[in-house]
Amino acid sequence: MTALKTVVRVGIADMNVVKSPDCIRTSGLGSCVGVVLYDEVRKIAGLLHVMLPDSKLGKSDQLNVAKFADTGIYALMEALKAEGARPMSLKAKIAGGAQMFQFGSNDTIRIGPRNVEAVKNELKRLSIPIVGEDTGGSSGRTIEFDPETSKLNIRTVNAGTKDI
Amino acid sequence: MSSDNQITDMHLDVLKEIGNIGAAHAATSLSQLLDRKIEMLVPNVRLVSFDEMFELAGGPEKIVAGIFLRIEGDLSGSMFFVLPIESANEFIQRMIGDPSFDFGANPIPEMGVSAMQELGNILSGSYLSSLSDFTKLNIYPTVPSLSVDMVGAIVSFGLIEVSHYSDEVIVIDTRINEDNEDGSSSVDGHFFLLPDPPSYITIFRSLGVM
Protein backbone atom coordinates (compact mmCIF):
# COMPACT_ATOMS: atom_id res chain seq x y z
CA MET A 1 0.00 0.00 0.00
CA THR A 2 1.38 3.40 -0.87
CA ALA A 3 0.37 6.23 1.35
CA LEU A 4 -0.20 9.63 -0.17
CA LYS A 5 2.72 11.95 0.42
CA THR A 6 1.91 15.47 1.49
CA VAL A 7 4.24 18.35 2.16
CA VAL A 8 3.40 20.17 5.37
CA ARG A 9 4.24 23.87 5.24
CA VAL A 10 5.55 25.76 8.24
CA GLY A 11 5.10 29.55 8.34
CA ILE A 12 7.38 32.12 9.93
CA ALA A 13 7.60 31.92 13.75
CA ASP A 14 5.78 28.58 13.61
CA MET A 15 6.51 24.84 13.87
CA ASN A 16 5.05 21.45 13.03
CA VAL A 17 5.77 17.71 13.14
CA VAL A 18 5.43 15.07 10.39
CA LYS A 19 5.87 11.31 9.98
CA SER A 20 7.10 9.54 6.86
CA PRO A 21 5.97 9.52 4.04
CA ASP A 22 5.07 13.18 4.60
CA CYS A 23 7.69 15.88 4.17
CA ILE A 24 7.97 19.23 5.91
CA ARG A 25 8.96 22.54 4.35
CA THR A 26 9.46 26.22 5.08
CA SER A 27 9.95 28.94 2.45
CA GLY A 28 12.03 32.07 2.17
CA LEU A 29 14.32 31.87 5.20
CA GLY A 30 16.45 35.02 5.36
CA SER A 31 17.88 35.96 8.73
CA CYS A 32 15.51 33.38 10.23
CA VAL A 33 16.80 29.87 10.98
CA GLY A 34 15.04 26.63 10.07
CA VAL A 35 15.67 23.96 12.71
CA VAL A 36 14.87 20.32 11.89
CA LEU A 37 14.85 17.76 14.71
CA TYR A 38 14.32 14.14 13.70
CA ASP A 39 14.31 10.55 14.88
CA GLU A 40 15.93 8.54 12.08
CA VAL A 41 14.49 5.18 13.16
CA ARG A 42 10.95 6.23 13.97
CA LYS A 43 10.99 8.48 10.86
CA ILE A 44 9.46 11.45 12.66
CA ALA A 45 10.63 15.01 12.07
CA GLY A 46 9.78 18.48 13.34
CA LEU A 47 10.57 21.83 11.76
CA LEU A 48 10.78 25.18 13.52
CA HIS A 49 11.11 28.60 11.79
CA VAL A 50 13.01 30.74 14.33
CA MET A 51 12.80 34.53 13.98
CA LEU A 52 14.54 35.88 17.11
CA PRO A 53 17.31 34.44 19.31
CA ASP A 54 15.91 34.92 22.80
CA SER A 55 12.42 35.00 24.32
CA LYS A 56 13.65 37.71 26.71
CA LEU A 57 13.54 40.04 23.67
CA GLY A 58 9.75 39.69 23.54
CA LYS A 59 7.82 42.78 24.60
CA SER A 60 4.37 41.28 24.25
CA ASP A 61 2.09 39.75 26.91
CA GLN A 62 1.45 36.65 24.83
CA LEU A 63 4.48 34.52 24.11
CA ASN A 64 4.63 32.74 20.77
CA VAL A 65 7.17 30.06 21.75
CA ALA A 66 7.92 29.19 18.10
CA LYS A 67 9.28 32.67 17.41
CA PHE A 68 12.38 32.30 19.61
CA ALA A 69 15.32 29.90 19.50
CA ASP A 70 15.35 29.20 23.23
CA THR A 71 11.64 28.47 23.73
CA GLY A 72 10.99 27.04 20.24
CA ILE A 73 13.54 24.24 20.18
CA TYR A 74 12.41 22.97 23.55
CA ALA A 75 8.75 23.09 22.48
CA LEU A 76 9.58 21.26 19.25
CA MET A 77 11.40 18.53 21.20
CA GLU A 78 8.36 18.10 23.46
CA ALA A 79 6.03 17.94 20.43
CA LEU A 80 8.23 15.23 18.88
CA LYS A 81 8.22 13.24 22.12
CA ALA A 82 4.44 13.43 22.20
CA GLU A 83 4.40 11.91 18.69
CA GLY A 84 6.60 8.98 19.77
CA ALA A 85 10.12 10.20 18.97
CA ARG A 86 12.83 9.10 21.41
CA PRO A 87 14.51 12.20 22.89
CA MET A 88 17.93 10.52 23.20
CA SER A 89 18.09 9.72 19.50
CA LEU A 90 17.07 13.14 18.19
CA LYS A 91 19.43 14.76 15.69
CA ALA A 92 19.37 18.27 14.22
CA LYS A 93 19.91 19.89 10.84
CA ILE A 94 19.85 23.66 10.58
CA ALA A 95 19.79 26.21 7.75
CA GLY A 96 19.36 29.97 7.38
CA GLY A 97 20.71 32.91 9.35
CA ALA A 98 21.73 34.92 6.28
CA GLN A 99 22.54 38.61 6.23
CA MET A 100 20.21 39.91 3.52
CA PHE A 101 21.10 43.61 3.75
CA GLN A 102 24.32 45.36 4.60
CA PHE A 103 23.05 47.99 7.03
CA GLY A 104 20.50 48.54 9.76
CA SER A 105 20.65 49.16 13.45
CA ASN A 106 23.50 47.18 14.99
CA ASP A 107 21.23 44.69 16.68
CA THR A 108 19.16 44.04 13.61
CA ILE A 109 22.02 43.76 11.16
CA ARG A 110 23.52 40.81 13.00
CA ILE A 111 20.20 39.07 13.62
CA GLY A 112 21.08 36.15 11.28
CA PRO A 113 24.34 35.18 13.02
CA ARG A 114 22.74 35.79 16.42
CA ASN A 115 19.90 33.43 15.57
CA VAL A 116 22.36 30.74 14.45
CA GLU A 117 24.39 31.13 17.63
CA ALA A 118 21.29 30.94 19.86
CA VAL A 119 20.04 27.83 18.03
CA LYS A 120 23.41 26.12 18.51
CA ASN A 121 23.55 27.02 22.20
CA GLU A 122 20.07 25.64 22.82
CA LEU A 123 20.79 22.41 20.90
CA LYS A 124 23.98 21.99 22.93
CA ARG A 125 22.07 22.54 26.16
CA LEU A 126 19.57 19.85 25.16
CA SER A 127 22.41 17.52 23.99
CA ILE A 128 21.01 17.26 20.46
CA PRO A 129 23.87 16.82 17.93
CA ILE A 130 23.93 18.95 14.76
CA VAL A 131 24.66 16.61 11.86
CA GLY A 132 24.06 19.06 9.02
CA GLU A 133 24.33 22.81 8.68
CA ASP A 134 24.03 25.43 5.95
CA THR A 135 24.03 28.84 7.61
CA GLY A 136 25.21 32.39 7.01
CA GLY A 137 25.93 33.96 3.63
CA SER A 138 23.61 36.44 1.98
CA SER A 139 21.08 34.20 0.21
CA GLY A 140 17.52 33.33 1.12
CA ARG A 141 16.75 29.62 1.48
CA THR A 142 13.74 27.35 1.06
CA ILE A 143 14.19 24.05 2.89
CA GLU A 144 12.38 20.71 2.81
CA PHE A 145 13.05 17.69 5.02
CA ASP A 146 12.11 14.11 4.21
CA PRO A 147 11.93 11.92 7.35
CA GLU A 148 12.17 8.79 5.14
CA THR A 149 15.73 9.63 3.97
CA SER A 150 16.72 12.17 6.69
CA LYS A 151 17.81 14.49 3.85
CA LEU A 152 17.36 18.24 4.06
CA ASN A 153 16.99 19.84 0.64
CA ILE A 154 18.08 23.48 0.46
CA ARG A 155 17.15 25.70 -2.48
CA THR A 156 18.49 29.23 -3.03
CA VAL A 157 18.00 31.84 -5.74
CA ASN A 158 21.66 32.80 -6.12
CA ALA A 159 23.64 29.89 -4.70
CA GLY A 160 22.10 26.73 -6.19
CA THR A 161 20.43 23.72 -4.60
CA LYS A 162 21.87 21.04 -2.34
CA ASP A 163 21.07 18.24 0.08
CA ILE A 164 22.59 17.98 3.53
CA MET B 1 0.14 45.08 22.38
CA SER B 2 -2.03 47.58 24.19
CA SER B 3 -1.96 50.26 21.49
CA ASP B 4 -3.84 47.86 19.17
CA ASN B 5 -6.95 48.13 21.28
CA GLN B 6 -7.28 51.80 20.55
CA ILE B 7 -6.76 51.59 16.81
CA THR B 8 -10.00 52.25 15.01
CA ASP B 9 -11.08 52.51 11.38
CA MET B 10 -10.46 56.23 11.60
CA HIS B 11 -6.83 55.56 12.49
CA LEU B 12 -6.45 53.16 9.60
CA ASP B 13 -7.93 55.84 7.31
CA VAL B 14 -5.27 58.28 8.51
CA LEU B 15 -2.56 55.74 7.67
CA LYS B 16 -4.20 55.23 4.28
CA GLU B 17 -3.88 58.95 3.65
CA ILE B 18 -0.19 58.74 4.51
CA GLY B 19 0.22 55.96 1.95
CA ASN B 20 -1.74 57.98 -0.58
CA ILE B 21 0.35 61.10 -0.27
CA GLY B 22 3.69 59.32 -0.01
CA ALA B 23 3.18 56.94 -2.89
CA ALA B 24 1.60 59.59 -5.15
CA HIS B 25 4.82 61.59 -4.94
CA ALA B 26 6.93 58.49 -5.46
CA ALA B 27 4.85 57.44 -8.49
CA THR B 28 5.28 60.92 -10.01
CA SER B 29 9.06 60.67 -9.53
CA LEU B 30 9.06 57.23 -11.13
CA SER B 31 7.00 58.47 -14.11
CA GLN B 32 9.47 61.29 -14.68
CA LEU B 33 12.47 59.04 -14.30
CA LEU B 34 11.22 56.45 -16.78
CA ASP B 35 9.20 58.81 -18.95
CA ARG B 36 6.22 56.48 -18.67
CA LYS B 37 2.81 56.79 -17.09
CA ILE B 38 2.93 55.10 -13.71
CA GLU B 39 -0.32 54.71 -11.86
CA MET B 40 -0.81 54.29 -8.18
CA LEU B 41 -3.69 52.35 -6.68
CA VAL B 42 -5.58 53.34 -3.52
CA PRO B 43 -3.46 52.15 -0.60
CA ASN B 44 -4.42 49.17 1.42
CA VAL B 45 -3.91 49.47 5.18
CA ARG B 46 -4.27 46.26 7.12
CA LEU B 47 -3.27 44.47 10.27
CA VAL B 48 -1.84 41.19 8.96
CA SER B 49 0.11 38.18 10.20
CA PHE B 50 3.72 37.85 9.01
CA ASP B 51 2.74 35.05 6.61
CA GLU B 52 -0.03 37.24 5.16
CA MET B 53 2.52 40.01 4.73
CA PHE B 54 4.57 37.72 2.42
CA GLU B 55 1.41 36.88 0.46
CA LEU B 56 0.83 40.61 -0.17
CA ALA B 57 4.25 40.72 -1.85
CA GLY B 58 3.58 37.66 -4.03
CA GLY B 59 4.25 34.72 -1.67
CA PRO B 60 7.37 33.79 0.35
CA GLU B 61 9.17 32.11 -2.57
CA LYS B 62 8.52 34.67 -5.30
CA ILE B 63 11.76 36.18 -6.60
CA VAL B 64 11.80 39.96 -6.37
CA ALA B 65 14.12 42.92 -6.39
CA GLY B 66 13.61 44.48 -2.98
CA ILE B 67 14.88 47.83 -1.80
CA PHE B 68 14.87 48.16 1.95
CA LEU B 69 15.56 51.07 4.23
CA ARG B 70 14.97 51.95 7.84
CA ILE B 71 13.27 55.15 8.94
CA GLU B 72 14.65 56.93 11.96
CA GLY B 73 13.93 60.19 13.77
CA ASP B 74 10.59 61.11 15.35
CA LEU B 75 9.21 57.85 14.09
CA SER B 76 10.85 54.55 13.27
CA GLY B 77 9.92 51.80 10.90
CA SER B 78 10.88 49.85 7.81
CA MET B 79 10.16 50.62 4.21
CA PHE B 80 10.29 48.37 1.15
CA PHE B 81 9.95 48.94 -2.56
CA VAL B 82 9.36 45.50 -4.03
CA LEU B 83 9.32 44.74 -7.76
CA PRO B 84 8.89 41.37 -9.50
CA ILE B 85 12.25 40.61 -11.13
CA GLU B 86 10.81 40.99 -14.67
CA SER B 87 9.59 44.51 -13.90
CA ALA B 88 12.85 45.45 -12.20
CA ASN B 89 14.74 44.27 -15.32
CA GLU B 90 12.53 46.37 -17.55
CA PHE B 91 12.92 49.50 -15.42
CA ILE B 92 16.68 49.23 -15.22
CA GLN B 93 17.09 48.31 -18.90
CA ARG B 94 15.32 51.56 -19.69
CA MET B 95 17.23 53.62 -17.14
CA ILE B 96 20.69 52.53 -18.26
CA GLY B 97 19.80 51.95 -21.93
CA ASP B 98 21.00 48.35 -21.94
CA PRO B 99 18.29 45.91 -23.10
CA SER B 100 20.40 42.89 -22.07
CA PHE B 101 20.55 43.78 -18.39
CA ASP B 102 19.26 40.99 -16.14
CA PHE B 103 19.00 40.79 -12.32
CA GLY B 104 19.09 37.02 -12.76
CA ALA B 105 22.75 37.21 -13.85
CA ASN B 106 25.39 36.12 -11.37
CA PRO B 107 27.03 38.41 -10.42
CA ILE B 108 24.56 41.20 -11.18
CA PRO B 109 26.27 43.90 -13.33
CA GLU B 110 27.34 46.75 -11.04
CA MET B 111 25.78 49.40 -13.29
CA GLY B 112 22.31 47.94 -12.77
CA VAL B 113 22.74 47.61 -9.02
CA SER B 114 23.73 51.29 -8.76
CA ALA B 115 20.80 52.32 -10.95
CA MET B 116 18.37 50.31 -8.83
CA GLN B 117 19.78 51.79 -5.62
CA GLU B 118 19.44 55.26 -7.10
CA LEU B 119 15.85 54.44 -8.05
CA GLY B 120 15.28 53.38 -4.44
CA ASN B 121 16.85 56.59 -3.19
CA ILE B 122 14.63 58.79 -5.32
CA LEU B 123 11.42 56.91 -4.63
CA SER B 124 11.87 56.53 -0.89
CA GLY B 125 13.04 60.14 -0.69
CA SER B 126 9.91 61.46 -2.35
CA TYR B 127 7.66 59.12 -0.35
CA LEU B 128 9.20 60.10 2.97
CA SER B 129 9.59 63.83 2.38
CA SER B 130 5.87 64.10 1.62
CA LEU B 131 5.13 62.01 4.70
CA SER B 132 7.32 64.34 6.73
CA ASP B 133 5.56 67.45 5.33
CA PHE B 134 2.16 65.97 6.09
CA THR B 135 2.89 64.88 9.66
CA LYS B 136 5.41 67.64 10.54
CA LEU B 137 7.62 64.89 11.93
CA ASN B 138 11.36 64.69 11.35
CA ILE B 139 12.06 61.52 9.43
CA TYR B 140 15.49 60.35 8.31
CA PRO B 141 15.81 57.45 5.92
CA THR B 142 18.92 55.26 5.99
CA VAL B 143 20.69 54.59 2.69
CA PRO B 144 18.57 52.08 0.74
CA SER B 145 19.98 48.62 0.24
CA LEU B 146 19.10 46.20 -2.56
CA SER B 147 18.60 42.46 -2.49
CA VAL B 148 17.38 40.17 -5.27
CA ASP B 149 15.97 37.11 -3.57
CA MET B 150 12.82 35.43 -2.24
CA VAL B 151 10.08 37.62 -0.76
CA GLY B 152 10.20 35.77 2.57
CA ALA B 153 13.95 36.29 2.96
CA ILE B 154 13.77 39.99 2.08
CA VAL B 155 10.57 41.12 3.79
CA SER B 156 11.17 39.17 7.01
CA PHE B 157 14.16 41.44 7.68
CA GLY B 158 11.76 44.38 7.98
CA LEU B 159 9.59 42.43 10.41
CA ILE B 160 12.36 41.77 12.95
CA GLU B 161 11.72 45.01 14.84
CA VAL B 162 7.94 44.48 14.88
CA SER B 163 8.35 40.85 15.96
CA HIS B 164 9.67 41.99 19.35
CA TYR B 165 6.21 43.37 20.06
CA SER B 166 3.71 41.34 18.11
CA ASP B 167 2.96 38.56 15.64
CA GLU B 168 1.00 40.96 13.49
CA VAL B 169 1.98 44.10 11.65
CA ILE B 170 0.20 47.18 10.35
CA VAL B 171 1.21 47.49 6.72
CA ILE B 172 0.56 50.48 4.50
CA ASP B 173 0.64 48.83 1.08
CA THR B 174 0.51 50.91 -2.11
CA ARG B 175 0.56 49.12 -5.43
CA ILE B 176 1.82 50.76 -8.57
CA ASN B 177 0.96 49.86 -12.14
CA GLU B 178 2.27 50.98 -15.45
CA ASP B 179 -0.27 51.79 -18.18
CA ASN B 180 0.71 50.36 -21.53
CA GLU B 181 -0.23 52.05 -24.80
CA ASP B 182 -2.68 49.27 -25.66
CA GLY B 183 -4.65 49.98 -22.49
CA SER B 184 -3.35 46.99 -20.55
CA SER B 185 -1.26 47.46 -17.45
CA SER B 186 1.89 45.73 -16.32
CA VAL B 187 4.34 45.99 -13.41
CA ASP B 188 3.05 45.05 -10.03
CA GLY B 189 5.28 46.95 -7.67
CA HIS B 190 4.56 47.61 -4.01
CA PHE B 191 5.59 50.22 -1.50
CA PHE B 192 5.32 48.79 1.98
CA LEU B 193 5.58 51.08 4.98
CA LEU B 194 5.82 49.22 8.29
CA PRO B 195 5.92 51.60 11.26
CA ASP B 196 7.44 50.09 14.43
CA PRO B 197 4.60 49.62 16.96
CA PRO B 198 5.78 52.42 19.32
CA SER B 199 5.47 54.83 16.36
CA TYR B 200 1.75 54.23 15.73
CA ILE B 201 0.84 56.63 18.50
CA THR B 202 3.42 59.20 17.33
CA ILE B 203 1.76 59.28 13.91
CA PHE B 204 -1.77 59.55 15.29
CA ARG B 205 -0.79 62.29 17.73
CA SER B 206 0.97 64.30 15.05
CA LEU B 207 -2.23 64.26 13.01
CA GLY B 208 -4.45 65.04 15.98
CA VAL B 209 -6.42 61.81 16.02
CA MET B 210 -5.19 60.51 19.38
mmCIF file of C-alpha atoms in Angstrom, chain B residues 46-133:
data_model
loop_
_atom_site.group_PDB
_atom_site.id
_atom_site.type_symbol
_atom_site.label_atom_id
_atom_site.label_comp_id
_atom_site.label_asym_id
_atom_site.label_seq_id
_atom_site.Cartn_x
_atom_site.Cartn_y
_atom_site.Cartn_z
ATOM 1 C CA ARG B 46 -4.267 46.263 7.119
ATOM 2 C CA LEU B 47 -3.267 44.473 10.274
ATOM 3 C CA VAL B 48 -1.840 41.193 8.961
ATOM 4 C CA SER B 49 0.106 38.178 10.197
ATOM 5 C CA PHE B 50 3.716 37.848 9.012
ATOM 6 C CA ASP B 51 2.742 35.049 6.608
ATOM 7 C CA GLU B 52 -0.030 37.238 5.157
ATOM 8 C CA MET B 53 2.523 40.009 4.728
ATOM 9 C CA PHE B 54 4.567 37.717 2.422
ATOM 10 C CA GLU B 55 1.412 36.882 0.456
ATOM 11 C CA LEU B 56 0.829 40.614 -0.168
ATOM 12 C CA ALA B 57 4.248 40.722 -1.849
ATOM 13 C CA GLY B 58 3.575 37.656 -4.033
ATOM 14 C CA GLY B 59 4.246 34.719 -1.674
ATOM 15 C CA PRO B 60 7.373 33.786 0.350
ATOM 16 C CA GLU B 61 9.174 32.105 -2.571
ATOM 17 C CA LYS B 62 8.521 34.673 -5.296
ATOM 18 C CA ILE B 63 11.756 36.181 -6.600
ATOM 19 C CA VAL B 64 11.797 39.960 -6.368
ATOM 20 C CA ALA B 65 14.124 42.916 -6.389
ATOM 21 C CA GLY B 66 13.609 44.480 -2.984
ATOM 22 C CA ILE B 67 14.875 47.831 -1.800
ATOM 23 C CA PHE B 68 14.873 48.158 1.945
ATOM 24 C CA LEU B 69 15.563 51.070 4.233
ATOM 25 C CA ARG B 70 14.971 51.950 7.840
ATOM 26 C CA ILE B 71 13.270 55.147 8.936
ATOM 27 C CA GLU B 72 14.648 56.935 11.959
ATOM 28 C CA GLY B 73 13.928 60.192 13.770
ATOM 29 C CA ASP B 74 10.591 61.114 15.350
ATOM 30 C CA LEU B 75 9.212 57.849 14.085
ATOM 31 C CA SER B 76 10.849 54.551 13.271
ATOM 32 C CA GLY B 77 9.923 51.804 10.904
ATOM 33 C CA SER B 78 10.880 49.852 7.814
ATOM 34 C CA MET B 79 10.161 50.616 4.212
ATOM 35 C CA PHE B 80 10.292 48.374 1.148
ATOM 36 C CA PHE B 81 9.947 48.939 -2.562
ATOM 37 C CA VAL B 82 9.364 45.498 -4.025
ATOM 38 C CA LEU B 83 9.318 44.736 -7.755
ATOM 39 C CA PRO B 84 8.895 41.371 -9.500
ATOM 40 C CA ILE B 85 12.246 40.609 -11.135
ATOM 41 C CA GLU B 86 10.811 40.990 -14.673
ATOM 42 C CA SER B 87 9.587 44.512 -13.897
ATOM 43 C CA ALA B 88 12.853 45.452 -12.197
ATOM 44 C CA ASN B 89 14.735 44.266 -15.315
ATOM 45 C CA GLU B 90 12.525 46.374 -17.549
ATOM 46 C CA PHE B 91 12.924 49.500 -15.416
ATOM 47 C CA ILE B 92 16.682 49.231 -15.224
ATOM 48 C CA GLN B 93 17.092 48.311 -18.903
ATOM 49 C CA ARG B 94 15.320 51.560 -19.691
ATOM 50 C CA MET B 95 17.226 53.624 -17.137
ATOM 51 C CA ILE B 96 20.689 52.534 -18.262
ATOM 52 C CA GLY B 97 19.797 51.951 -21.935
ATOM 53 C CA ASP B 98 21.003 48.353 -21.939
ATOM 54 C CA PRO B 99 18.293 45.909 -23.104
ATOM 55 C CA SER B 100 20.404 42.895 -22.074
ATOM 56 C CA PHE B 101 20.554 43.779 -18.386
ATOM 57 C CA ASP B 102 19.263 40.991 -16.136
ATOM 58 C CA PHE B 103 19.003 40.793 -12.323
ATOM 59 C CA GLY B 104 19.090 37.016 -12.755
ATOM 60 C CA ALA B 105 22.746 37.206 -13.855
ATOM 61 C CA ASN B 106 25.394 36.122 -11.371
ATOM 62 C CA PRO B 107 27.025 38.414 -10.417
ATOM 63 C CA ILE B 108 24.563 41.203 -11.179
ATOM 64 C CA PRO B 109 26.273 43.902 -13.325
ATOM 65 C CA GLU B 110 27.345 46.746 -11.043
ATOM 66 C CA MET B 111 25.778 49.395 -13.286
ATOM 67 C CA GLY B 112 22.306 47.939 -12.772
ATOM 68 C CA VAL B 113 22.741 47.609 -9.021
ATOM 69 C CA SER B 114 23.730 51.290 -8.762
ATOM 70 C CA ALA B 115 20.802 52.322 -10.951
ATOM 71 C CA MET B 116 18.370 50.310 -8.828
ATOM 72 C CA GLN B 117 19.784 51.787 -5.618
ATOM 73 C CA GLU B 118 19.442 55.260 -7.100
ATOM 74 C CA LEU B 119 15.853 54.443 -8.045
ATOM 75 C CA GLY B 120 15.280 53.379 -4.438
ATOM 76 C CA ASN B 121 16.851 56.592 -3.195
ATOM 77 C CA ILE B 122 14.635 58.791 -5.321
ATOM 78 C CA LEU B 123 11.418 56.908 -4.634
ATOM 79 C CA SER B 124 11.870 56.531 -0.891
ATOM 80 C CA GLY B 125 13.045 60.144 -0.686
ATOM 81 C CA SER B 126 9.913 61.464 -2.345
ATOM 82 C CA TYR B 127 7.659 59.124 -0.349
ATOM 83 C CA LEU B 128 9.198 60.096 2.972
ATOM 84 C CA SER B 129 9.586 63.827 2.376
ATOM 85 C CA SER B 130 5.868 64.099 1.616
ATOM 86 C CA LEU B 131 5.133 62.009 4.697
ATOM 87 C CA SER B 132 7.318 64.344 6.732
ATOM 88 C CA ASP B 133 5.562 67.448 5.330
#
